[in-house]
Coordinates of C-alpha atoms in Angstrom, one line a residue:
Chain J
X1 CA 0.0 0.0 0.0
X2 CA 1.6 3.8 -0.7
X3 CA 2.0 5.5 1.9
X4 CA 1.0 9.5 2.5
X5 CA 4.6 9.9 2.3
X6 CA 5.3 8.6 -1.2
X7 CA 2.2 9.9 -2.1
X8 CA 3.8 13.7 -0.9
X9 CA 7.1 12.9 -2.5
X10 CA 5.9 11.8 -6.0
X11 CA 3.7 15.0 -6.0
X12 CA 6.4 17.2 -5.2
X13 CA 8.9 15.7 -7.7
X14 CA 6.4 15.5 -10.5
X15 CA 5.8 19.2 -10.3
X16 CA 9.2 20.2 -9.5
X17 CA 9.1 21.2 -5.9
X18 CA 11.9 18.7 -4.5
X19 CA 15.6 19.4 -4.1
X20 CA 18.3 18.0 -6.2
X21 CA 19.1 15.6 -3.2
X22 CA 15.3 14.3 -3.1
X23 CA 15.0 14.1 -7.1
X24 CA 17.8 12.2 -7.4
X25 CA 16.7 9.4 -5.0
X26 CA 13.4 9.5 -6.4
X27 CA 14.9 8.9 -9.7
X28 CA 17.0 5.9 -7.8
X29 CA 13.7 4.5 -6.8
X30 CA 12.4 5.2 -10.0
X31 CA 15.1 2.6 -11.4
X32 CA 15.4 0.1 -9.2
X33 CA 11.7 -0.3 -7.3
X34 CA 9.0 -1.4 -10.1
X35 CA 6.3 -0.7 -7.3
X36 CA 7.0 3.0 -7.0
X37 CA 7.5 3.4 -10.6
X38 CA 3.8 2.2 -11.3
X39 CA 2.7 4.6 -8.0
X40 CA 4.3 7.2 -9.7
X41 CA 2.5 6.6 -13.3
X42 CA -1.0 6.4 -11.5
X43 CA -0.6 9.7 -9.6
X44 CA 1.0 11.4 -12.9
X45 CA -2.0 10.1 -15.0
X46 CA -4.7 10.6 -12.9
X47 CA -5.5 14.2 -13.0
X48 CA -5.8 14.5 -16.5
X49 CA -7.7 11.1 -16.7
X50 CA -10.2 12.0 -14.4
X51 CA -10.6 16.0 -15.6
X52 CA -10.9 14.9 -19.1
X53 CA -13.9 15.1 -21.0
X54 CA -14.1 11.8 -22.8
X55 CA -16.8 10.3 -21.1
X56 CA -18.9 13.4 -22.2
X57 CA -17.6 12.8 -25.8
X58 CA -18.7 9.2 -25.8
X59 CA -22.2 10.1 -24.8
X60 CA -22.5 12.7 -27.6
X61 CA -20.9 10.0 -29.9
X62 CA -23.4 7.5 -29.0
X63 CA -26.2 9.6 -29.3
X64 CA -25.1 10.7 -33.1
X65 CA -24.9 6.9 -33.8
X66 CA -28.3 6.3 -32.9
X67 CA -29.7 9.1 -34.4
X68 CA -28.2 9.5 -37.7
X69 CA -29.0 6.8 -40.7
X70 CA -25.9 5.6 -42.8
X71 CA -26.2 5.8 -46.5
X72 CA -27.0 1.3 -46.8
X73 CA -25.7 1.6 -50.2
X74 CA -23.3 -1.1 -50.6
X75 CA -19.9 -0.1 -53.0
X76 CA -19.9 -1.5 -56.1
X77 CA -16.6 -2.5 -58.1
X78 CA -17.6 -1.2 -61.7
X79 CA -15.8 -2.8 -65.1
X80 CA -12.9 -0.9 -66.7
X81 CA -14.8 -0.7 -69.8
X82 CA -17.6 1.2 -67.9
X83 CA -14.8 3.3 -65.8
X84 CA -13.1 4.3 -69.0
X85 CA -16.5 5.3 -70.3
X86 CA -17.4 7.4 -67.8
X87 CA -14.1 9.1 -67.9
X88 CA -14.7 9.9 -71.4
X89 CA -18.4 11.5 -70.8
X90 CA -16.9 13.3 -67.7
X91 CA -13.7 14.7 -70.5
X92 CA -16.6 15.5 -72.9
X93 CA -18.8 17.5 -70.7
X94 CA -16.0 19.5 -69.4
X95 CA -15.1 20.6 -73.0
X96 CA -18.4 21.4 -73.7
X97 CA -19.0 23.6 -70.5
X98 CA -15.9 25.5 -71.2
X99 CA -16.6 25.9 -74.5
X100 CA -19.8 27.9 -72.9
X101 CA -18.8 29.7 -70.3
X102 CA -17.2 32.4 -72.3
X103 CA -20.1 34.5 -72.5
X104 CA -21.5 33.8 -68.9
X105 CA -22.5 36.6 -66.6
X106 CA -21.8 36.5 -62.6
X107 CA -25.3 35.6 -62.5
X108 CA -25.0 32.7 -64.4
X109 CA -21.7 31.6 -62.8
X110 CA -23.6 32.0 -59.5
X111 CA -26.4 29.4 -60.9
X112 CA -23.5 27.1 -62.2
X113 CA -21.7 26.7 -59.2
X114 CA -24.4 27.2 -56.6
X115 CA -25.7 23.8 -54.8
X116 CA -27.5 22.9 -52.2
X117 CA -25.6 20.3 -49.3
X118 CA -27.8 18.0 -47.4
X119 CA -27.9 19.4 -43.9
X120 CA -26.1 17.4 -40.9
X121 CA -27.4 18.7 -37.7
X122 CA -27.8 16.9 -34.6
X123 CA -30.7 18.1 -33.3
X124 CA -30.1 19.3 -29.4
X125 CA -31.6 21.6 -26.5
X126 CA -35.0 21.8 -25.3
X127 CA -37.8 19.7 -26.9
X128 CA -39.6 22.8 -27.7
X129 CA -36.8 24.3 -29.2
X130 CA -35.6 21.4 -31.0
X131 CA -39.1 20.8 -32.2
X132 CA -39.2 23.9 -34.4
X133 CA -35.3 22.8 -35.7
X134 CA -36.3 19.5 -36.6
X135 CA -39.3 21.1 -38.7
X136 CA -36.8 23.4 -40.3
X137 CA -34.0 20.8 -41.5
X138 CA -37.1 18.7 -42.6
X139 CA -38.6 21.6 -44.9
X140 CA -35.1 22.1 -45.9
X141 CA -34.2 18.5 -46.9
X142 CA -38.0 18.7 -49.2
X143 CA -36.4 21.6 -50.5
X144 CA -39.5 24.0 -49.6
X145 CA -37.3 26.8 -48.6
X146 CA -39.8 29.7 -47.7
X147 CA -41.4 27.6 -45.1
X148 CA -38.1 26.5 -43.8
X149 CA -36.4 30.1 -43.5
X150 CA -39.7 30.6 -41.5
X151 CA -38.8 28.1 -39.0
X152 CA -34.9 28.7 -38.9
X153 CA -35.9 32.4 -37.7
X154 CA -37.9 31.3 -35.2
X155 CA -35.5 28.9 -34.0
X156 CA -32.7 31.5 -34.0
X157 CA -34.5 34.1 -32.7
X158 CA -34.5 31.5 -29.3
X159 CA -31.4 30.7 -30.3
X160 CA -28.8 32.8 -32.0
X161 CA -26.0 31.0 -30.9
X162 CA -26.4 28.3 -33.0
X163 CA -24.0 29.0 -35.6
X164 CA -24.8 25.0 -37.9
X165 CA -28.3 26.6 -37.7
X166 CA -27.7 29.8 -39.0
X167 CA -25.4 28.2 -41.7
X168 CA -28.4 26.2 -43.3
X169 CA -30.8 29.2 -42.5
X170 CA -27.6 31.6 -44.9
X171 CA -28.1 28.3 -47.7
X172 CA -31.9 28.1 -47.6
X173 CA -32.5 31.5 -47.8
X174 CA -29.8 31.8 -51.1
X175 CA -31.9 28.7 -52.3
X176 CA -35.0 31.2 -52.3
X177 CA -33.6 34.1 -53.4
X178 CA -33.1 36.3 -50.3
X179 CA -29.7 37.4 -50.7
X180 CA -29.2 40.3 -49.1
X181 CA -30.5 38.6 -45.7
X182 CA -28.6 35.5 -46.7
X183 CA -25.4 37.5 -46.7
X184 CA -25.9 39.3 -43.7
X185 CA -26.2 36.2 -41.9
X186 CA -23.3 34.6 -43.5
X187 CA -21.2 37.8 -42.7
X188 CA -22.2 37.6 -39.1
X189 CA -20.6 34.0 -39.2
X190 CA -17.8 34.7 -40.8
X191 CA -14.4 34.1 -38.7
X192 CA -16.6 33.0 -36.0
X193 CA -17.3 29.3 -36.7
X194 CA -13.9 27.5 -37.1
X195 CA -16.0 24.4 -38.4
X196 CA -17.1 25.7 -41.1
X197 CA -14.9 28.8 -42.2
X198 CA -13.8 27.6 -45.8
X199 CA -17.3 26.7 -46.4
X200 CA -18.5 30.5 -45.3
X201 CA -16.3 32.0 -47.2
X202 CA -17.2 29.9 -50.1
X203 CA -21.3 30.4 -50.1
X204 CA -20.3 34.3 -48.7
X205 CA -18.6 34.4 -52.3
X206 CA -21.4 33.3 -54.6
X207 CA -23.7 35.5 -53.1
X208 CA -21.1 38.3 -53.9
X209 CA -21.5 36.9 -57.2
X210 CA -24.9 36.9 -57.6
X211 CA -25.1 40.8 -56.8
X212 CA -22.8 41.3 -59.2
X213 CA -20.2 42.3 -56.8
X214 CA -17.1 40.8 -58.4
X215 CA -14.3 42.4 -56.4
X216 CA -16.0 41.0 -52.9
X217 CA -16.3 37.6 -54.8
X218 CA -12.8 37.3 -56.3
X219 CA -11.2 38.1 -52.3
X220 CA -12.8 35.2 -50.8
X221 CA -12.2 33.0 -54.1
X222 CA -8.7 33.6 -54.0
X223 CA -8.3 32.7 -50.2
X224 CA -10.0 29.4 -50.8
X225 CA -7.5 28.8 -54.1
X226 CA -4.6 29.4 -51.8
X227 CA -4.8 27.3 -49.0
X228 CA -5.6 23.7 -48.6
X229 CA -9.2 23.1 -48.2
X230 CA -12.3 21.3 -49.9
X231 CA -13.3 24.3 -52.2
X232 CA -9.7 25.0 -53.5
X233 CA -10.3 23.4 -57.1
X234 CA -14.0 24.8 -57.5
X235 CA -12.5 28.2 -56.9
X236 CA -9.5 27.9 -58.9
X237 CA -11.7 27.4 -61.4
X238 CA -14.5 30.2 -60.9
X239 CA -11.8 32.8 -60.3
X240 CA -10.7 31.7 -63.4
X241 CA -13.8 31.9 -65.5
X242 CA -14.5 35.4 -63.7
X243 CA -11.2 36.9 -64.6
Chain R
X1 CA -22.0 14.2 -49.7
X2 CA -18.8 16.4 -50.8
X3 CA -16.3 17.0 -47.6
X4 CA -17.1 20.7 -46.3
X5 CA -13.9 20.7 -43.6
X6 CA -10.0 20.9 -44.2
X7 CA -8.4 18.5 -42.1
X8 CA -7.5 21.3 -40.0
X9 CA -10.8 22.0 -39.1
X10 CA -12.0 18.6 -38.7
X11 CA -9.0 18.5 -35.6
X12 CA -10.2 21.3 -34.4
X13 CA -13.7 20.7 -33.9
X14 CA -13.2 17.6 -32.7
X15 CA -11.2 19.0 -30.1
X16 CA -14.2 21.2 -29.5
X17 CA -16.7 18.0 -29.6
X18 CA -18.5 20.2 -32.4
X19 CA -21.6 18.0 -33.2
X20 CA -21.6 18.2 -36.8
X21 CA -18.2 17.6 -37.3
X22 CA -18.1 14.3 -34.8
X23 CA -21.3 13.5 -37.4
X24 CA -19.7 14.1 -40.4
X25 CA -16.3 11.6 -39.0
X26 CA -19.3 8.9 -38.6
X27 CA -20.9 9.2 -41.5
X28 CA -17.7 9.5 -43.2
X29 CA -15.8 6.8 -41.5
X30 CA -17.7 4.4 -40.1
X31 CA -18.4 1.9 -43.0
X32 CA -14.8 1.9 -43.4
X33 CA -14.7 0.6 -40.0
X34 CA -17.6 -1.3 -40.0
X35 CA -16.8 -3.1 -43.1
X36 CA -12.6 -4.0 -41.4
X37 CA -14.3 -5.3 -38.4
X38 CA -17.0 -7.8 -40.1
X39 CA -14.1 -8.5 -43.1
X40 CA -12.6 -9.9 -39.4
X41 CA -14.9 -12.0 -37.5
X42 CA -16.7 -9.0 -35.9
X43 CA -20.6 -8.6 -35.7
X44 CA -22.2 -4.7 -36.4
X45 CA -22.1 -4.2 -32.9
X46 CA -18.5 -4.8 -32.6
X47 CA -17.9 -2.4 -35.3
X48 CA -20.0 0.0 -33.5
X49 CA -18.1 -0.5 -30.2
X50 CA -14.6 -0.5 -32.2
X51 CA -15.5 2.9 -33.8
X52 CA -16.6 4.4 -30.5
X53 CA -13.2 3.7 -28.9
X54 CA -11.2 4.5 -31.8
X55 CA -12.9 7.6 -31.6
X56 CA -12.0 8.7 -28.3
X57 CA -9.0 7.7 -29.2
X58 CA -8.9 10.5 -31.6
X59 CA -10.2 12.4 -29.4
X60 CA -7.8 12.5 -26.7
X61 CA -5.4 12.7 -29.4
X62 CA -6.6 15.8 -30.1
X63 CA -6.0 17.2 -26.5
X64 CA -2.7 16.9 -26.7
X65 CA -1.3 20.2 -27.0
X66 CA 2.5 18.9 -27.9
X67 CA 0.7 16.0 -30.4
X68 CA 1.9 16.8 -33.9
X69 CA -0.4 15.3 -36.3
X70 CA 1.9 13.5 -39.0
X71 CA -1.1 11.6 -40.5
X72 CA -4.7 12.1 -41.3
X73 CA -7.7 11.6 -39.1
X74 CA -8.8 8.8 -41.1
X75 CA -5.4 6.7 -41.7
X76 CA -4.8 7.4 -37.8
X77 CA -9.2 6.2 -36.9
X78 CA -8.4 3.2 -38.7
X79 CA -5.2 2.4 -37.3
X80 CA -6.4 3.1 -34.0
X81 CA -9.6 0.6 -35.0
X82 CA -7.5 -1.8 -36.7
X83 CA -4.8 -2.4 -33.5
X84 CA -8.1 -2.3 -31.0
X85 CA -9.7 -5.4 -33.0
X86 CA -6.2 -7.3 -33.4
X87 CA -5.9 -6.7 -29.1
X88 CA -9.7 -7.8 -28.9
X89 CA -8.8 -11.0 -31.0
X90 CA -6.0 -11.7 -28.6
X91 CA -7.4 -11.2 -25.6
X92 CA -10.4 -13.2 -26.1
X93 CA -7.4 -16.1 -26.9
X94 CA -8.8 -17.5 -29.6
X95 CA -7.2 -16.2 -31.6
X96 CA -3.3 -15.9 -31.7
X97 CA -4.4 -13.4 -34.9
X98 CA -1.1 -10.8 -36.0
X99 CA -2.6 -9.8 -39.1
X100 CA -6.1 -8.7 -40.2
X101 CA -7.9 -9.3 -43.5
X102 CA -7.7 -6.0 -45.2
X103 CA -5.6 -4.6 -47.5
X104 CA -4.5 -1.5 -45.9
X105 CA -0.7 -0.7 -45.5
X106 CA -0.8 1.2 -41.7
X107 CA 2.3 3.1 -40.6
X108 CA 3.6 3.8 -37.2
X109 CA 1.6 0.9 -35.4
X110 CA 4.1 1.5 -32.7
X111 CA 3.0 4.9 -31.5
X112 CA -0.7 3.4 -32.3
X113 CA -0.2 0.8 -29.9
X114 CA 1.0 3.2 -27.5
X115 CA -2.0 5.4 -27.7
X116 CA -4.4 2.9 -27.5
X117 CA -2.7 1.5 -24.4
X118 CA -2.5 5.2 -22.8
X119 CA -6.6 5.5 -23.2
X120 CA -7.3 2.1 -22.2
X121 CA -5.3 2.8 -18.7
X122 CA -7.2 6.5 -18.3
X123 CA -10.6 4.4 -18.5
X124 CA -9.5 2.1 -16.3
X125 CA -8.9 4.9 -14.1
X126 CA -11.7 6.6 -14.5
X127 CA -14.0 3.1 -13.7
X128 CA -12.0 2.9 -10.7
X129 CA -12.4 6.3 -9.4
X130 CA -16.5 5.6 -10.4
X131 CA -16.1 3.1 -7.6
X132 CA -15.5 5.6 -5.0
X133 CA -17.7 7.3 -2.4
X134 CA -18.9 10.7 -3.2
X135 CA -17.5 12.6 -0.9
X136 CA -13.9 10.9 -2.4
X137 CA -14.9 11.8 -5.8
X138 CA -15.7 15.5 -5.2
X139 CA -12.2 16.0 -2.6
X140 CA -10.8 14.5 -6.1
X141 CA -12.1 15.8 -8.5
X142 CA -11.0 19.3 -6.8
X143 CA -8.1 18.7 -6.2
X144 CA -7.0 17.0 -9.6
X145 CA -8.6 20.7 -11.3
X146 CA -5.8 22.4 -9.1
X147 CA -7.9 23.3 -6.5
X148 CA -6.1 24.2 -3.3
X149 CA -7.5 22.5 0.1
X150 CA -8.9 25.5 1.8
X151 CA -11.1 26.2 -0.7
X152 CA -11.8 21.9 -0.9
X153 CA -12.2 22.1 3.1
X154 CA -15.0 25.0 2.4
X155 CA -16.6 23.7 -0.1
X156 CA -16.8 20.1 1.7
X157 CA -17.5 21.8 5.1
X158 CA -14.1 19.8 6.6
X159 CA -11.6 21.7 8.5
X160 CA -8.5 22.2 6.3
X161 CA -6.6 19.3 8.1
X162 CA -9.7 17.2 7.4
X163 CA -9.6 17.6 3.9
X164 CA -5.9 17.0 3.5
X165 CA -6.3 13.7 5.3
X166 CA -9.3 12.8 3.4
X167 CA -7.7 13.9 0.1
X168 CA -4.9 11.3 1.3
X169 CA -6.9 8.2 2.3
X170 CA -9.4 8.7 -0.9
X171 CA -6.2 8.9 -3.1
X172 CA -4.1 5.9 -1.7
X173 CA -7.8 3.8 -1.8
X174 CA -7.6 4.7 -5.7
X175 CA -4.2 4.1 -6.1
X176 CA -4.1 0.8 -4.6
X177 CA -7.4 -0.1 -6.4
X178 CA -5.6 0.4 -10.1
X179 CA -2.6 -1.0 -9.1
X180 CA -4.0 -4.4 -8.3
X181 CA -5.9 -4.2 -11.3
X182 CA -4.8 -7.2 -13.5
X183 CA -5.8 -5.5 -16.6
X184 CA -3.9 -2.3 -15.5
X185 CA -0.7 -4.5 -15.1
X186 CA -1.2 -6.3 -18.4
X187 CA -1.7 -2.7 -19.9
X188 CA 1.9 -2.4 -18.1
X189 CA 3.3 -5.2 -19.4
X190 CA 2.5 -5.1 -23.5

């Protein structure tokens, strides 16, 4: 059994409060008592094991598993010939669309390049609250946008923190045509929600886009076409079909 | 669904325990893991329970302020997942398994091996210290956030001599409890 003593000493030596006398036969017992050695381990680890917060992570874990359906479809291995085939159609589409875009407007660009994502919120909070999210994402995911911006404002309006809430709310209200509102809630956003920055910035720039203001488009463009992220290629490209 | 997060990002939320990235890393990576574990004599469930503690693997990973990610997120979930199965395998002993069915090349199983073997002995702290009375837990728990023992003594209602000796008795209890742990020293040992 450790005794209160040890107990002192390992404390004192693991946060560098012993003298060079004491350290030293510490570090003695260290090498030659195995007993000690594992004492000292245990009251080195513990703190951090028991201040750490991955029980609390393994509840919201499970509770994502359980609520969230995986895509069933099963991956299919598909024939060269068929590979090669759609490589070809993929090769011939691109040729045509650049042989197009030379006379596009912003507006046009905007229409090209702007899609929808599927949301992925966990739904959280109060019942109440999370009653009126739920009935959001749903009229989101059917695509009925004006009756889902209703519901995202009501929701936020309890809740402005949510920041994955406000993002949808930014993408359904570009999906119906409220731009200016769709930008101002993107703007309020931006630099704020480390999640999702790039994808901010890349929505923010569309809707610059769309109002014709190419100068605020081409900024955020360029900082997704110069770093590392998920939209680099996309606005590699658009920059280029702008300029 | 097209990835909306760098990997940077992806670290950092999970460091956060930002919902919709910890759903995006299971709707992204769980069939991957799912599909290794039942490739390997696993049922869903396994895979499910694999996933979860390659996860907080990850996780912990990711509050490590001196950590220096060298790999991906994913390569690392699925080496973490990967090792976890293989020790599974061998610990139910019957299997004497070394290699899995899959036909992924995974680097530094080492360091893997070392994580894995660091969370498995935090949660066997953590059961342990579930097994104490309250009043040990709270003395504890205030102590290990840095609290000093006056303000544990007022908070407990002890004297402040009280609550260093109970601080002591709870602690060596604990201490003695996962050091006679078998799993603990077999944790030790590999």
């Amino acid at each position: 059994m450790i005794t209160e003593k040890d107990i002192q000493i390992i404390e004192s030596y693991l946060s560098n409060n012993l003298s060079e006398q004491d350290s030293a036969e510490v570090r003695r017992r260290l090498k030659d008592d195995p007993e000690f050695r594992k004492h000292l381990e245990i009251i080195r680890d513990l703190p951090p094991a028991i201040t750490s917060s991955s029980d609390a992570f393994r509840s919201d874990l499970k509770e994502i598993m359980a609520n969230t359906q995986l895509d069933q479809a099963k991956t299919r291995i598909l024939p060269l010939k068929k590979i090669i085939m759609a490589i070809a159609a993929t090769v011939a589409l691109f040729i045509t669309v650049n042989l197009l875009i030379q006379d596009r407007t912003p507006q046009d660009l905007y229409a090209t390049y702007f899609t929808i994502p599927p949301e992925n919120i966990s739904v959280r909070n109060s019942e109440e609250v999370s009653e009126i999210l739920t009935q959001a994402l749903a009229a989101y995911s059917a695509e009925n946008y004006v009756q889902a911006n209703e519901y995202f404002r009501t929701y936020l309006n309890a809740t402005p923190e949510d920041q994955a809430a406000r993002f949808f709310y930014s993408l359904s209200l570009m999906a119906s045509n409220n731009f200016e509102e769709a930008k101002s809630n993107l703007l309020a956003l931006k630099g704020k929600a480390e999640s999702f920055n790039t994808s901010i910035e890349w929505y923010l720039s569309l809707v610059y886009l769309k109002n014709g203001l190419i100068a605020d488009a081409k900024v955020g463009l360029t900082t997704l076409s110069s770093t590392d992220n998920s939209y680099t290629s996309k606005a590699q490209i658009l920059l280029k079909e702008i300029e | 669904m097209e990835s909306m997060y760098t990997e940077l990002e992806l670290i950092n939320g999970l460091k956060k325990r930002d919902v919709i990235v910890v759903k995006h890393l299971y709707v992204t990576y769980y069939p991957m893991i799912r599909d290794l574990i039942q490739k390997n004599g696993g049922s869903e469930e396994d895979a499910s329970d694999v996933f979860q503690e390659g996860m907080v693997v990850v996780f912990e990973k990711t509050q490590d302020k001196n950590f220096n990610w060298s790999s991906s997120i994913k390569t690392y979930l699925y080496a973490v997942c990967r090792n976890k199965w293989l020790m599974h395998l061998r610990r139910q002993r019957t299997h004497n398994t070394t290699y899995l069915q899959d036909n992924v090349e995974v680097a530094g199983d080492q360091n893997v091996q070392r994580d894995i073997v660091h969370q498995e002995k935090r949660e066997l702290m953590r059961k342990h210290f579930g097994f104490l009375g309250d009043d040990c837990q709270t003395v504890l728990r205030m102590f290990f956030a840095g609290n000093s023992m006056r303000k544990i003594a007022q908070e407990m209602g002890f004297t402040e001599a009280y609550a260093k000796k109970r601080k002591f008795t709870c602690q060596q209890k604990l201490i003695q409890a996962i050091s006679l742990d078998p799993l603990f020293n077999e944790l030790s040992a590999s």
